[in-house]
Coordinates of C-alpha atoms in Angstrom, one line a residue:
M1 CA 138.3 147.9 80.5
H2 CA 140.0 144.5 80.2
P3 CA 143.7 144.3 81.3
I4 CA 146.2 142.4 79.2
S5 CA 146.8 139.1 80.9
S6 CA 150.1 138.5 82.7
E7 CA 150.5 135.3 80.6
M8 CA 150.6 137.4 77.5
T9 CA 152.7 140.2 78.7
G10 CA 155.2 138.2 80.7
Q11 CA 154.5 140.3 83.8
A12 CA 153.9 138.9 87.2
P13 CA 150.3 139.1 88.3
S14 CA 151.1 142.0 90.7
Q15 CA 152.5 144.1 87.8
A16 CA 149.9 146.2 86.1
G17 CA 150.2 146.3 82.4
P18 CA 148.5 148.7 80.0
S19 CA 144.8 148.3 79.6
A20 CA 142.6 148.5 76.6
S21 CA 138.9 147.9 76.0
I22 CA 138.7 145.2 73.4
S23 CA 134.9 144.9 72.8
E24 CA 133.4 144.9 69.4
P25 CA 134.8 147.6 67.0
C26 CA 133.1 151.0 66.7
S27 CA 130.4 151.6 64.2
I28 CA 131.6 151.7 60.6
S29 CA 129.5 154.8 60.1
D30 CA 132.4 156.6 61.8
P31 CA 135.4 155.2 59.9
N32 CA 137.9 157.7 61.4
K33 CA 137.0 156.8 64.9
T34 CA 137.0 153.1 64.0
I35 CA 140.5 153.4 62.6
D36 CA 141.8 155.3 65.6
D37 CA 140.2 153.1 68.2
I38 CA 141.3 149.8 66.7
T39 CA 144.8 151.1 66.0
E40 CA 145.1 152.0 69.6
K41 CA 143.8 148.7 70.8
L42 CA 146.2 146.8 68.7
S43 CA 149.2 149.0 69.3
V44 CA 148.9 148.8 73.1
Y45 CA 150.0 145.1 72.8
L46 CA 153.3 146.2 71.1
A47 CA 153.9 148.8 73.8
A48 CA 153.3 146.6 76.8
K49 CA 156.4 145.8 79.0
H50 CA 157.3 142.2 79.5
S51 CA 159.3 140.6 82.4
P52 CA 161.4 137.4 82.6
P53 CA 161.0 134.6 82.2
F54 CA 160.6 135.3 78.4
T55 CA 158.4 132.3 77.5
A56 CA 156.4 132.1 74.3
P57 CA 153.0 133.9 74.4
A58 CA 150.2 131.5 75.1
G59 CA 148.7 130.0 71.9
F60 CA 151.7 131.2 69.8
D61 CA 152.4 127.8 68.3
D62 CA 148.7 127.2 67.5
A63 CA 148.6 130.5 65.7
L64 CA 151.7 129.6 63.7
N65 CA 150.1 126.3 62.7
G66 CA 147.1 128.2 61.5
L67 CA 149.2 130.3 59.1
A68 CA 148.9 127.6 56.5
S69 CA 145.3 128.5 55.9
P70 CA 144.8 132.1 57.1
D71 CA 141.5 134.0 56.8
R72 CA 141.2 137.3 55.0
I73 CA 141.9 139.4 58.1
V74 CA 145.0 137.4 59.1
Q75 CA 146.4 137.7 55.5
V76 CA 146.1 141.5 55.7
F77 CA 148.1 141.7 58.9
Q78 CA 150.8 139.2 58.0
S79 CA 151.4 141.0 54.7
Q80 CA 152.7 143.9 56.7
G81 CA 155.3 141.9 58.6
F82 CA 155.8 140.1 61.9
W83 CA 155.0 142.8 64.4
C84 CA 151.7 143.7 62.7
W85 CA 150.7 140.1 62.7
L86 CA 151.8 139.7 66.4
A87 CA 149.7 142.7 67.5
Y88 CA 146.7 141.1 65.8
F89 CA 147.5 137.7 67.4
L90 CA 147.9 139.1 70.9
A91 CA 144.8 141.3 70.7
T92 CA 142.5 138.6 69.3
K93 CA 143.8 135.4 70.7
D94 CA 144.4 136.2 74.3
P95 CA 142.4 133.4 76.1
K96 CA 142.0 135.5 79.2
T97 CA 140.5 138.5 77.5
Q98 CA 136.7 138.5 76.9
P99 CA 135.2 139.4 74.6
P100 CA 138.1 139.3 72.2
L101 CA 138.7 142.0 69.7
S102 CA 136.7 141.3 66.5
L103 CA 137.6 142.9 63.2
S104 CA 135.0 141.0 61.2
G105 CA 132.7 143.3 59.1
I106 CA 135.3 146.0 58.7
P107 CA 135.8 147.0 55.0
Y108 CA 139.0 146.0 53.4
D109 CA 140.1 149.6 52.7
T110 CA 139.5 150.6 56.4
L111 CA 141.3 147.5 57.6
S112 CA 144.3 148.2 55.3
V113 CA 144.6 151.7 56.8
I114 CA 144.5 150.3 60.3
V115 CA 147.2 147.7 59.5
G116 CA 149.4 150.5 58.0
H117 CA 149.1 152.5 61.3
V118 CA 149.9 149.4 63.4
S119 CA 153.0 148.6 61.3
E120 CA 154.4 152.0 62.3
A121 CA 153.7 151.6 66.1
P122 CA 156.8 151.4 68.3
V123 CA 157.7 148.0 69.8
E124 CA 158.7 147.7 73.5
E125 CA 162.2 146.5 73.9
T126 CA 161.3 143.8 76.3
L127 CA 158.7 142.4 73.8
V128 CA 161.6 142.2 71.3
Q129 CA 163.6 140.3 73.8
R130 CA 160.7 138.0 74.5
I131 CA 160.2 137.2 70.9
Q132 CA 163.9 136.7 70.3
S133 CA 163.9 134.2 73.1
T134 CA 160.8 132.5 71.5
L135 CA 162.3 132.3 68.0
W136 CA 166.0 131.9 68.7
V137 CA 166.7 130.5 72.1
A138 CA 163.8 128.1 72.7
R139 CA 164.1 124.5 71.4
R140 CA 161.1 125.1 69.1
G141 CA 162.7 128.2 67.7
P142 CA 163.8 126.7 64.4
T143 CA 160.3 125.3 63.7
R144 CA 158.7 128.6 64.6
R145 CA 161.0 130.6 62.3
S146 CA 160.3 128.0 59.5
E147 CA 156.5 128.5 59.9
L148 CA 156.9 132.2 59.7
R149 CA 159.0 132.0 56.5
K150 CA 156.6 129.6 54.9
A151 CA 153.8 132.0 55.5
G152 CA 155.8 134.9 54.0
I153 CA 156.0 136.8 57.3
S154 CA 159.1 138.9 57.4
G155 CA 160.6 141.3 59.8
F156 CA 160.8 139.2 62.9
P157 CA 163.7 140.1 65.2
P158 CA 167.2 138.6 64.5
R159 CA 169.1 136.3 66.7
P160 CA 170.0 138.2 69.9
L161 CA 173.5 139.5 69.9
K162 CA 174.1 138.7 73.6
R163 CA 173.2 135.4 75.2
P164 CA 173.4 134.6 78.9
R165 CA 175.5 131.7 80.0
G166 CA 173.5 128.6 80.8
Q167 CA 170.9 129.0 78.1
F168 CA 172.4 126.5 75.8
L169 CA 170.9 123.6 77.8
E170 CA 167.8 125.4 78.9
D171 CA 164.5 125.9 77.2
P172 CA 163.0 129.4 77.7
D173 CA 159.6 127.8 77.1
D174 CA 160.0 126.3 80.5
P175 CA 159.7 129.1 83.1
A176 CA 161.2 127.0 85.8
Q177 CA 164.5 126.6 83.9
V178 CA 164.6 130.2 82.7
A179 CA 164.3 131.5 86.2
K180 CA 167.6 129.8 87.0
R181 CA 169.6 131.5 84.4
L182 CA 173.0 132.8 85.4
R183 CA 174.2 136.4 85.0
P184 CA 175.1 137.5 81.4
N185 CA 178.5 136.6 80.2
N186 CA 180.8 139.6 79.8
T187 CA 183.2 139.2 76.9
T188 CA 186.0 141.5 75.7
P189 CA 188.1 141.7 72.6
G190 CA 190.6 139.5 74.3
T191 CA 188.2 136.6 74.6
P192 CA 190.0 133.5 73.2
R193 CA 188.7 132.2 70.0
I194 CA 189.6 129.0 68.2
D195 CA 191.2 129.2 64.8
I196 CA 189.9 126.0 63.3
T197 CA 191.7 126.2 59.9
T198 CA 194.9 127.4 58.4
P199 CA 194.8 131.0 57.2
V200 CA 194.2 131.3 53.5
S201 CA 194.8 134.1 51.1
H202 CA 192.5 135.2 48.3
P203 CA 193.3 138.1 46.0
A204 CA 190.7 140.9 45.9
A205 CA 189.9 142.3 42.5
G206 CA 192.6 144.8 41.8
Q207 CA 193.6 145.0 45.4
P208 CA 196.4 143.6 47.6
T209 CA 195.9 140.1 48.9
Q210 CA 193.4 139.9 51.9
E211 CA 194.0 137.5 54.7
L212 CA 191.1 135.2 55.6
H213 CA 190.7 133.2 58.7
S214 CA 188.0 130.7 59.5
L215 CA 186.9 131.0 63.1
D216 CA 184.8 129.1 65.5
H217 CA 181.8 131.3 65.9
I218 CA 180.6 129.8 69.2
S219 CA 183.9 130.6 70.8
Q220 CA 183.7 134.2 69.8
P221 CA 180.4 135.5 71.1
M222 CA 179.2 139.0 70.2
L223 CA 180.8 141.7 72.3
K224 CA 179.1 142.9 75.4
V225 CA 180.4 146.2 76.9
N226 CA 179.3 148.2 79.9
P227 CA 180.1 151.7 81.1
P228 CA 182.4 153.2 82.3
D229 CA 184.8 151.4 79.9
G230 CA 182.3 150.9 77.2
Y231 CA 179.0 152.1 75.6
E232 CA 176.4 150.1 73.6
W233 CA 173.2 150.4 71.6
P234 CA 172.8 154.2 71.0
D235 CA 169.6 155.7 69.6
A236 CA 169.6 154.9 65.9
R237 CA 168.5 158.5 65.2
R238 CA 171.9 159.7 66.2
I239 CA 173.7 157.6 63.5
P240 CA 173.9 160.5 61.0
S241 CA 175.9 162.6 63.5
V242 CA 178.8 160.2 63.0
F243 CA 178.3 158.0 60.0
F244 CA 177.8 158.8 56.3
P245 CA 174.4 157.7 55.0
E246 CA 175.7 154.7 53.1
L247 CA 177.4 153.0 56.1
G248 CA 174.7 154.3 58.5
D249 CA 172.0 152.4 56.5
M250 CA 174.0 149.2 56.8
I251 CA 174.3 149.2 60.6
A252 CA 172.1 146.6 62.2
R253 CA 169.3 147.8 64.5
N254 CA 167.2 146.3 67.2
G255 CA 164.0 148.3 67.4
H256 CA 165.1 151.9 67.7
K257 CA 168.6 151.0 68.9
A258 CA 171.7 150.8 66.7
S259 CA 174.1 147.9 67.0
I260 CA 177.2 150.0 67.8
F261 CA 179.7 149.5 70.6
A262 CA 182.5 151.7 71.9
L263 CA 185.3 150.4 74.1
F264 CA 187.2 153.1 76.0
P265 CA 189.5 151.3 78.4
P266 CA 192.2 153.0 80.6
D267 CA 194.8 151.9 78.0
A268 CA 194.1 154.2 75.1
A269 CA 195.9 151.9 72.7
K270 CA 193.0 149.5 73.1
C271 CA 190.2 151.9 72.1
R272 CA 187.8 150.2 69.7
L273 CA 184.6 151.0 67.8
L274 CA 182.5 148.1 66.7
L275 CA 179.6 147.9 64.3
N276 CA 177.3 145.1 63.3
I277 CA 176.3 145.1 59.7
E278 CA 172.8 143.9 58.7
A279 CA 172.9 140.4 57.4
A280 CA 171.4 141.4 54.0
K281 CA 174.1 144.0 53.5
V282 CA 177.1 141.7 54.2
S283 CA 177.6 140.2 50.8
P284 CA 177.4 143.5 48.8
L285 CA 179.8 145.1 51.3
V286 CA 182.4 142.3 51.0
M287 CA 182.2 142.5 47.2
R288 CA 182.7 146.2 47.3
L289 CA 185.6 146.2 49.7
Y290 CA 187.4 143.0 48.8
G291 CA 186.2 142.0 45.4
I292 CA 185.1 138.6 46.8
Q293 CA 181.6 137.3 45.9
I294 CA 179.7 135.6 48.7
V295 CA 176.8 133.3 47.8
E296 CA 174.2 131.6 50.0
I297 CA 173.9 127.8 50.2
E298 CA 171.3 126.3 52.5
E299 CA 171.3 129.3 54.9
Q300 CA 175.2 129.3 54.9
R301 CA 177.5 131.8 53.3
A302 CA 180.1 130.6 50.9
F303 CA 182.9 132.2 48.8
A304 CA 182.3 131.9 45.0
L305 CA 185.7 130.9 43.7
P306 CA 186.8 130.7 40.0
G307 CA 185.7 127.7 38.1
G308 CA 182.3 127.5 39.8
V309 CA 183.7 126.3 43.1
N310 CA 182.0 127.3 46.3
A311 CA 183.9 127.3 49.6
I312 CA 181.4 127.2 52.5
I313 CA 182.4 129.4 55.4
S314 CA 182.8 127.3 58.6
G315 CA 182.2 129.3 61.7
S316 CA 183.2 132.7 60.3
A317 CA 185.7 134.3 58.0
Q318 CA 187.8 137.3 59.1
F319 CA 189.2 139.8 56.7
T320 CA 192.3 141.5 58.0
N321 CA 195.4 143.3 56.6
T322 CA 193.3 145.8 54.8
K323 CA 194.3 148.7 52.6
L324 CA 192.9 151.6 54.6
S325 CA 192.0 153.7 51.6
L326 CA 189.2 151.2 50.8
W327 CA 187.3 152.4 53.8
D328 CA 187.7 156.2 53.2
E329 CA 184.4 156.7 51.4
L330 CA 182.4 154.7 53.9
F331 CA 183.9 156.0 57.2
G332 CA 184.3 159.7 56.5
D333 CA 186.8 162.1 58.0
L334 CA 186.0 161.7 61.7
I335 CA 186.5 157.9 61.8
I336 CA 189.2 157.5 59.2
Q337 CA 191.3 160.2 60.8
G338 CA 190.7 158.6 64.2
V339 CA 192.1 155.4 62.7
R340 CA 195.1 157.1 61.1
N341 CA 196.0 158.8 64.4
S342 CA 195.5 155.6 66.5
R343 CA 198.6 154.2 68.2
G344 CA 198.1 150.9 66.3
Y345 CA 198.2 152.5 62.9
L346 CA 201.1 154.9 63.7
D347 CA 203.1 151.8 64.8
E348 CA 202.3 150.1 61.5
V349 CA 203.4 153.1 59.6
A350 CA 206.7 153.3 61.6
R351 CA 207.4 149.6 60.7
G352 CA 206.6 150.2 57.0
I353 CA 203.5 147.9 57.0
M354 CA 201.3 148.7 54.0
L355 CA 198.2 146.7 54.9
S356 CA 196.6 147.6 58.2
E357 CA 195.1 145.4 60.9
C358 CA 193.3 148.4 62.5
V359 CA 190.1 147.7 60.6
S360 CA 188.8 144.1 60.3
M361 CA 185.6 142.5 59.3
E362 CA 184.2 139.2 60.6
V363 CA 181.6 137.4 58.5
P364 CA 179.7 134.6 60.1
S365 CA 178.7 131.5 58.2
A366 CA 174.9 131.8 59.0
T367 CA 173.2 134.0 56.4
D368 CA 170.9 135.6 59.0
H369 CA 173.9 136.7 61.2
P370 CA 175.3 140.2 61.0
A371 CA 178.9 140.9 60.2
K372 CA 181.1 142.6 62.7
I373 CA 183.5 145.5 61.9
T374 CA 186.2 146.2 64.5
I375 CA 188.0 149.6 64.3
T376 CA 191.1 150.6 66.2
I377 CA 190.7 154.3 66.8
N378 CA 192.4 157.3 68.5
E379 CA 191.0 158.1 71.9
F380 CA 190.2 161.7 71.0
A381 CA 188.1 160.7 68.0
L382 CA 186.4 157.9 70.0
N383 CA 185.6 160.4 72.7
D384 CA 184.0 162.7 70.1
I385 CA 182.0 159.7 68.7
I386 CA 180.8 158.7 72.2
T387 CA 179.7 162.3 72.9
R388 CA 177.7 162.4 69.6
L389 CA 176.1 159.0 69.9
W390 CA 175.5 158.5 73.7
L391 CA 176.0 161.8 75.6
S392 CA 174.5 164.6 73.5

């Protein structure tokens, strides 16, 4: 048995990771055993726990450079997405594991079955965090993502939604610097944000005018909440207990966790439900709700205006003052009634306000960033949602 090296798993030498024999594959005369054995040997690398500092795996950049001219086996793995390719890389390129796993001589059909099984293997959350640091926080992150895209490898994890203070000037490929990171930055809905342009109005198709604001994205980091006042990242399998399928399918995920946050502060008027919408679903959702077309220009979102004019979003654009009925079909009764019974909405009704600020949508400029929906909601409805998503 050969243990996975601490350099590959991110564990300290004293921490024991999962072990797997990675000698030559089983005889092809027993294809089922071959498939099971190799699938297990590859999947164990995706299930291994990793510990900070989250540096790039040894040899990762060399492997990316080799994607320009991959061999037949590498092509099969990279065709099934990032995690499948990473499992193959970790299992076969670990310099401290001898002999390395060899898949040469395995028939293509058998190899395809193995790759299919590996693509369904669960990925340890700390490995996701390590790869996010490798691809998004490290100084070489943009180059690495570019190499993956050129090779046609999709499915690598998105930019982390939470980023500790102090990382902006640190390189996570340097363990000495990563070890000095400060505690994560807690932000709340009251975090100041810089409005860098004058609010503009754009009429939605057949709908009341929607108000757009351009915001400084860096000054408004993604929300981080902690119990007892807040809840975060529920099991994605619980989404159907609260959300209709259409909206549920749009909610961003990180592994098996859903990008949903609930704020339940002592002041019930400040109860909020927050959802992050997958980057690919943002443009269709904006068109459906607001009648505004968003196009992509050099990895930036832009509004397609009449006459062929494109207005690039700087920072992010926030849609407020919404006609609540637009959201009825997406939210369903539990959420929409929670909004209508919230103190904020009842106050708007009492003042005769037709367009509500209780539901807003923030769309970042970067095309690979999710959009954030913020919902003001009644405390009783939010308590029901929290019970279904986190406590049941």
